Short mmCIF file of C-alpha atoms in Angstrom, two decimals:
data_model
loop_
_atom_site.label_atom_id
_atom_site.label_comp_id
_atom_site.label_asym_id
_atom_site.label_seq_id
_atom_site.Cartn_x
_atom_site.Cartn_y
_atom_site.Cartn_z
CA MET A 29 -41.07 -27.61 9.67
CA SER A 30 -43.06 -30.76 8.89
CA GLY A 31 -46.38 -31.64 10.55
CA ASN A 32 -47.25 -34.84 12.38
CA ILE A 33 -49.31 -36.84 9.79
CA GLN A 34 -46.81 -39.72 10.62
CA LEU A 35 -47.50 -39.58 14.30
CA LEU A 36 -51.27 -39.68 13.57
CA ASN A 37 -50.69 -42.86 11.31
CA GLU A 38 -48.48 -44.40 14.00
CA THR A 39 -51.22 -43.74 16.69
CA LEU A 40 -54.12 -45.21 14.68
CA ALA A 41 -51.94 -48.30 13.62
CA ALA A 42 -50.99 -48.82 17.31
CA ALA A 43 -54.50 -49.02 18.41
CA ARG A 44 -55.50 -51.37 15.56
CA ASN A 45 -52.40 -53.52 16.81
CA GLU A 46 -53.97 -53.62 20.37
CA ASP A 47 -57.10 -54.89 18.53
CA ARG A 48 -59.29 -51.84 19.53
CA ALA A 49 -60.60 -48.74 17.94
CA ALA A 50 -58.80 -45.38 18.73
CA LEU A 51 -60.80 -42.72 20.68
CA VAL A 52 -60.87 -39.34 19.04
CA ALA A 53 -62.09 -36.46 21.15
CA TYR A 54 -63.34 -33.15 19.72
CA LEU A 55 -63.07 -29.82 21.58
CA PRO A 56 -63.49 -26.33 20.20
CA ALA A 57 -60.62 -23.87 20.67
CA GLY A 58 -61.24 -20.88 23.05
CA PHE A 59 -64.04 -22.54 24.87
CA PRO A 60 -65.00 -21.35 27.62
CA THR A 61 -61.67 -19.39 27.24
CA VAL A 62 -58.43 -20.17 25.32
CA ASP A 63 -56.50 -21.31 28.49
CA VAL A 64 -59.28 -23.49 29.94
CA GLY A 65 -59.64 -24.95 26.20
CA ILE A 66 -56.02 -26.04 26.23
CA GLU A 67 -56.29 -27.66 29.55
CA ALA A 68 -59.43 -29.56 28.33
CA VAL A 69 -57.47 -30.97 25.24
CA LYS A 70 -54.79 -31.94 27.76
CA ALA A 71 -57.42 -33.65 30.10
CA ALA A 72 -58.83 -35.56 27.02
CA PHE A 73 -55.45 -37.01 26.45
CA ASP A 74 -54.84 -37.64 30.02
CA GLY A 75 -58.26 -39.72 30.22
CA GLY A 76 -57.49 -41.88 27.39
CA ALA A 77 -57.96 -40.14 24.10
CA ASP A 78 -55.67 -41.13 21.38
CA VAL A 79 -56.23 -38.26 19.12
CA VAL A 80 -58.00 -34.74 19.65
CA GLU A 81 -59.61 -32.74 17.06
CA VAL A 82 -59.42 -28.85 17.96
CA GLY A 83 -62.46 -27.18 16.61
CA LEU A 84 -61.89 -23.68 14.90
CA PRO A 85 -65.05 -21.78 16.03
CA HIS A 86 -67.28 -20.75 13.14
CA SER A 87 -70.21 -18.33 12.85
CA ASP A 88 -72.24 -20.84 10.59
CA PRO A 89 -71.33 -24.40 11.47
CA VAL A 90 -73.35 -26.38 9.21
CA LEU A 91 -72.23 -29.72 10.50
CA ASP A 92 -72.61 -28.79 14.15
CA GLY A 93 -75.52 -29.13 16.31
CA PRO A 94 -76.84 -27.03 19.13
CA VAL A 95 -74.28 -27.97 21.69
CA ILE A 96 -71.21 -27.26 19.65
CA GLN A 97 -72.74 -24.04 18.38
CA THR A 98 -73.32 -22.83 21.82
CA ALA A 99 -69.68 -23.52 22.57
CA ASP A 100 -68.52 -21.99 19.30
CA ASP A 101 -70.55 -18.84 20.11
CA ILE A 102 -69.10 -18.53 23.39
CA ALA A 103 -65.72 -18.79 21.94
CA LEU A 104 -66.56 -16.08 19.27
CA ARG A 105 -67.82 -13.72 21.76
CA GLY A 106 -64.54 -14.27 23.75
CA GLY A 107 -62.59 -13.05 20.76
CA VAL A 108 -61.07 -16.31 19.68
CA ARG A 109 -58.72 -16.12 16.67
CA ILE A 110 -56.93 -18.55 14.25
CA ALA A 111 -53.74 -17.61 16.39
CA ASP A 112 -55.44 -19.06 19.41
CA VAL A 113 -56.43 -22.22 17.62
CA MET A 114 -52.63 -22.63 16.76
CA ARG A 115 -51.65 -21.97 20.15
CA THR A 116 -54.13 -24.69 21.53
CA VAL A 117 -52.58 -27.24 18.98
CA ARG A 118 -49.15 -26.23 19.90
CA GLU A 119 -49.49 -26.28 23.81
CA ALA A 120 -51.51 -29.48 23.65
CA HIS A 121 -49.08 -31.37 21.55
CA ALA A 122 -46.05 -30.12 23.33
CA ALA A 123 -47.49 -31.15 26.65
CA THR A 124 -48.70 -34.75 25.47
CA GLY A 125 -46.68 -35.59 22.39
CA LYS A 126 -50.05 -36.99 20.83
CA PRO A 127 -51.59 -36.11 17.65
CA VAL A 128 -53.90 -33.03 17.36
CA LEU A 129 -55.92 -32.11 14.29
CA VAL A 130 -57.88 -28.94 13.46
CA MET A 131 -61.49 -29.37 12.41
CA THR A 132 -62.61 -26.37 10.28
CA TYR A 133 -64.80 -25.15 7.87
CA TRP A 134 -63.05 -23.95 4.59
CA ASN A 135 -63.85 -20.14 4.62
CA PRO A 136 -61.60 -19.35 7.51
CA ILE A 137 -58.69 -21.01 5.94
CA ASP A 138 -59.44 -19.46 2.52
CA ARG A 139 -59.60 -15.92 3.98
CA TYR A 140 -56.34 -16.61 6.11
CA GLY A 141 -54.44 -17.98 3.18
CA VAL A 142 -53.75 -21.71 2.75
CA GLU A 143 -49.96 -21.47 2.79
CA ARG A 144 -49.99 -19.38 5.89
CA PHE A 145 -52.53 -21.77 7.65
CA THR A 146 -50.65 -25.06 6.67
CA SER A 147 -47.16 -23.79 7.61
CA GLU A 148 -48.55 -22.35 10.88
CA LEU A 149 -50.21 -25.44 11.80
CA ALA A 150 -47.29 -27.61 10.80
CA GLU A 151 -44.99 -25.41 12.91
CA ALA A 152 -47.48 -25.56 15.85
CA GLY A 153 -47.11 -29.58 15.66
CA GLY A 154 -50.33 -30.41 14.09
CA ALA A 155 -51.13 -33.53 12.41
CA GLY A 156 -53.83 -32.35 9.98
CA CYS A 157 -57.10 -31.00 9.14
CA ILE A 158 -60.60 -32.16 8.97
CA LEU A 159 -62.42 -30.34 6.27
CA PRO A 160 -66.23 -31.09 6.38
CA ASP A 161 -67.38 -28.66 3.72
CA LEU A 162 -64.54 -28.65 1.18
CA PRO A 163 -65.45 -30.69 -1.98
CA VAL A 164 -62.64 -33.03 -3.01
CA GLU A 165 -62.86 -31.48 -6.47
CA GLU A 166 -61.86 -28.10 -5.13
CA ALA A 167 -59.29 -29.49 -2.70
CA GLY A 168 -56.23 -29.46 -5.03
CA LEU A 169 -54.62 -26.22 -3.39
CA TRP A 170 -55.21 -27.40 0.11
CA ARG A 171 -53.72 -30.92 -0.70
CA GLU A 172 -50.83 -29.54 -2.25
CA HIS A 173 -50.00 -27.36 0.69
CA ALA A 174 -50.91 -30.06 3.43
CA GLU A 175 -48.71 -32.64 1.65
CA LYS A 176 -45.84 -30.15 1.57
CA HIS A 177 -45.97 -29.50 5.21
CA GLY A 178 -46.72 -33.04 6.38
CA LEU A 179 -50.40 -32.50 7.25
CA ALA A 180 -53.26 -35.09 6.98
CA THR A 181 -56.15 -34.11 4.85
CA VAL A 182 -59.37 -35.70 6.39
CA PHE A 183 -62.64 -35.53 4.27
CA VAL A 184 -65.90 -36.42 5.68
CA VAL A 185 -68.15 -39.35 4.10
CA ALA A 186 -71.78 -39.75 4.75
CA PRO A 187 -74.42 -42.58 4.47
CA SER A 188 -75.91 -40.73 1.26
CA SER A 189 -72.42 -41.10 -0.49
CA LYS A 190 -72.49 -43.44 -3.47
CA ASP A 191 -69.82 -46.01 -3.79
CA ALA A 192 -68.01 -44.14 -6.62
CA ARG A 193 -68.22 -40.98 -4.65
CA LEU A 194 -66.66 -42.78 -1.65
CA ALA A 195 -63.96 -44.06 -3.89
CA LYS A 196 -63.14 -40.61 -5.05
CA ILE A 197 -63.13 -38.84 -1.58
CA THR A 198 -61.08 -41.65 -0.17
CA ALA A 199 -58.46 -41.39 -2.80
CA ALA A 200 -57.88 -37.91 -2.19
CA GLY A 201 -57.71 -38.04 1.76
CA SER A 202 -55.02 -39.21 4.12
CA GLY A 203 -54.70 -39.67 7.87
CA PHE A 204 -58.07 -41.34 8.16
CA VAL A 205 -61.81 -41.02 6.79
CA TYR A 206 -64.50 -39.26 8.99
CA ALA A 207 -67.61 -41.32 8.51
CA ALA A 208 -70.67 -39.48 9.69
CA SER A 209 -72.84 -42.13 11.22
CA LEU A 210 -76.06 -40.53 10.01
CA MET A 211 -77.48 -37.73 7.87
CA GLY A 212 -77.81 -34.54 10.08
CA VAL A 213 -75.63 -32.46 12.45
CA THR A 214 -73.54 -33.39 15.28
CA GLY A 215 -75.17 -34.21 18.81
CA THR A 216 -75.71 -37.29 21.31
CA ARG A 217 -78.16 -39.66 20.16
CA GLU A 218 -79.93 -42.84 21.63
CA SER A 219 -78.58 -44.94 18.94
CA VAL A 220 -75.66 -44.79 16.43
CA GLY A 221 -77.50 -47.24 14.14
CA GLU A 222 -76.75 -49.65 11.42
CA GLN A 223 -76.18 -46.86 8.80
CA ALA A 224 -72.72 -46.00 10.38
CA GLN A 225 -71.78 -49.89 10.10
CA ASP A 226 -72.93 -50.02 6.41
CA LEU A 227 -71.01 -46.82 5.70
CA VAL A 228 -67.82 -48.27 7.30
CA ARG A 229 -68.21 -51.44 5.29
CA ARG A 230 -68.72 -49.55 1.93
CA THR A 231 -65.96 -46.87 2.76
CA ARG A 232 -63.41 -49.65 3.58
CA ALA A 233 -64.22 -51.28 0.18
CA THR A 234 -62.47 -48.25 -1.32
CA THR A 235 -59.35 -47.58 0.84
CA ALA A 236 -56.79 -48.80 3.34
CA LEU A 237 -57.10 -45.51 5.33
CA PRO A 238 -58.72 -46.02 8.99
CA VAL A 239 -62.27 -45.22 9.13
CA CYS A 240 -63.42 -43.47 12.32
CA VAL A 241 -67.12 -42.82 13.02
CA GLY A 242 -68.51 -39.73 14.38
CA LEU A 243 -71.94 -38.03 15.16
CA GLY A 244 -73.97 -39.40 17.95
CA VAL A 245 -71.52 -41.34 20.27
CA SER A 246 -71.94 -40.24 23.83
CA ASN A 247 -71.39 -42.81 26.31
CA PRO A 248 -69.28 -46.06 26.94
CA ALA A 249 -71.82 -48.42 25.49
CA GLN A 250 -72.27 -46.51 22.18
CA ALA A 251 -68.32 -46.26 21.99
CA ALA A 252 -68.17 -50.01 22.36
CA GLU A 253 -70.85 -50.57 19.73
CA VAL A 254 -69.07 -48.35 17.20
CA ALA A 255 -65.49 -49.67 18.17
CA ALA A 256 -66.84 -53.38 17.18
CA PHE A 257 -66.72 -52.33 13.56
CA ALA A 258 -64.78 -48.95 13.09
CA ASP A 259 -61.27 -47.93 13.29
CA GLY A 260 -61.85 -44.86 15.49
CA VAL A 261 -64.79 -43.48 17.61
CA ILE A 262 -65.21 -39.79 17.40
CA VAL A 263 -66.89 -38.11 20.34
CA GLY A 264 -67.43 -34.06 20.34
CA SER A 265 -70.98 -32.98 21.59
CA ALA A 266 -70.79 -35.25 24.83
CA PHE A 267 -67.45 -33.69 25.88
CA VAL A 268 -68.86 -30.11 25.28
CA LYS A 269 -71.95 -30.81 27.04
CA ARG A 270 -70.09 -32.12 30.22
CA MET A 271 -68.24 -28.71 29.91
CA LEU A 272 -71.28 -26.69 29.67
CA ASP A 273 -72.93 -28.44 32.47
CA ALA A 274 -69.96 -27.92 34.85
CA PRO A 275 -70.28 -25.31 37.67
CA ASP A 276 -66.82 -23.93 37.16
CA ASP A 277 -63.52 -24.22 34.77
CA GLY A 278 -61.96 -26.62 37.13
CA ALA A 279 -64.81 -28.90 37.07
CA ALA A 280 -65.26 -28.67 33.25
CA VAL A 281 -61.80 -29.80 32.75
CA ALA A 282 -62.26 -32.68 35.27
CA ALA A 283 -65.43 -33.65 33.40
CA VAL A 284 -63.57 -33.89 30.03
CA ARG A 285 -60.91 -36.18 31.80
CA GLU A 286 -63.63 -38.39 33.44
CA LEU A 287 -65.53 -38.90 30.15
CA ALA A 288 -62.42 -39.53 28.33
CA GLY A 289 -61.65 -42.49 30.72
CA GLU A 290 -65.12 -43.78 30.40
CA LEU A 291 -65.01 -43.78 26.67
CA ALA A 292 -61.50 -44.99 26.64
CA ARG A 293 -62.82 -48.15 28.44
CA GLY A 294 -65.72 -48.28 25.89
CA VAL A 295 -63.42 -48.63 22.91
CA ARG A 296 -61.63 -51.28 24.64
CA GLY A 297 -64.86 -53.17 25.25
CA LYS A 298 -64.74 -52.76 29.01
CA SER A 299 -67.83 -50.60 29.13
#
């Protein structure tokens, strides 16, 4: 069975045709439970997200700040497994018909088996994977299996990346390019900054792939700011924080829907 890279491509192209950035939401699988996590992904789509990244909780998430680390810890203590991540992708995509990716560090895939992981993700209706710690030089095996199963390979670029390095990374990727707006870990910030705009400009000079900006966006005004120069706005910590602050599971899911609606208006310049 083929994965949904084409759906991802079409979704990002449709946003561009509407003269707006896409809204990409991030939510960890298994947080606070597998069932509630699935409902949260559906709620993000209901609120207006175009794409959702489902995080595979990891015990040493080097890119993630304290908010997502807290959620990952809750999921891991709850016993979340890769099968639960696949179930989250499957049920969220089946319910919405929209593109769902997995964001994961390389070690869990390596241990699980690349062919097994890619075939199961494709079977679940997944659109691809974001791999923040996989060097492009070591991505040959992954890319081979991802392409075979119709999955996007999304690499992360950073402001520190030199132009030649950007070209190498973007040439190997598919779906979109994840541009980290600043050096450091994920989290909400007062300002997304000029670094992100410069990184998008330099990245676009190397590729026709959409460039989506993450790390730091937490409110509609910031979403509108980034949407003015990027193809997509990625928001994670703000969603997770709303869920952590909610008094119960129902309120957590409602908070995701509400924030997605606010951010969706932001990327449309209606903040």
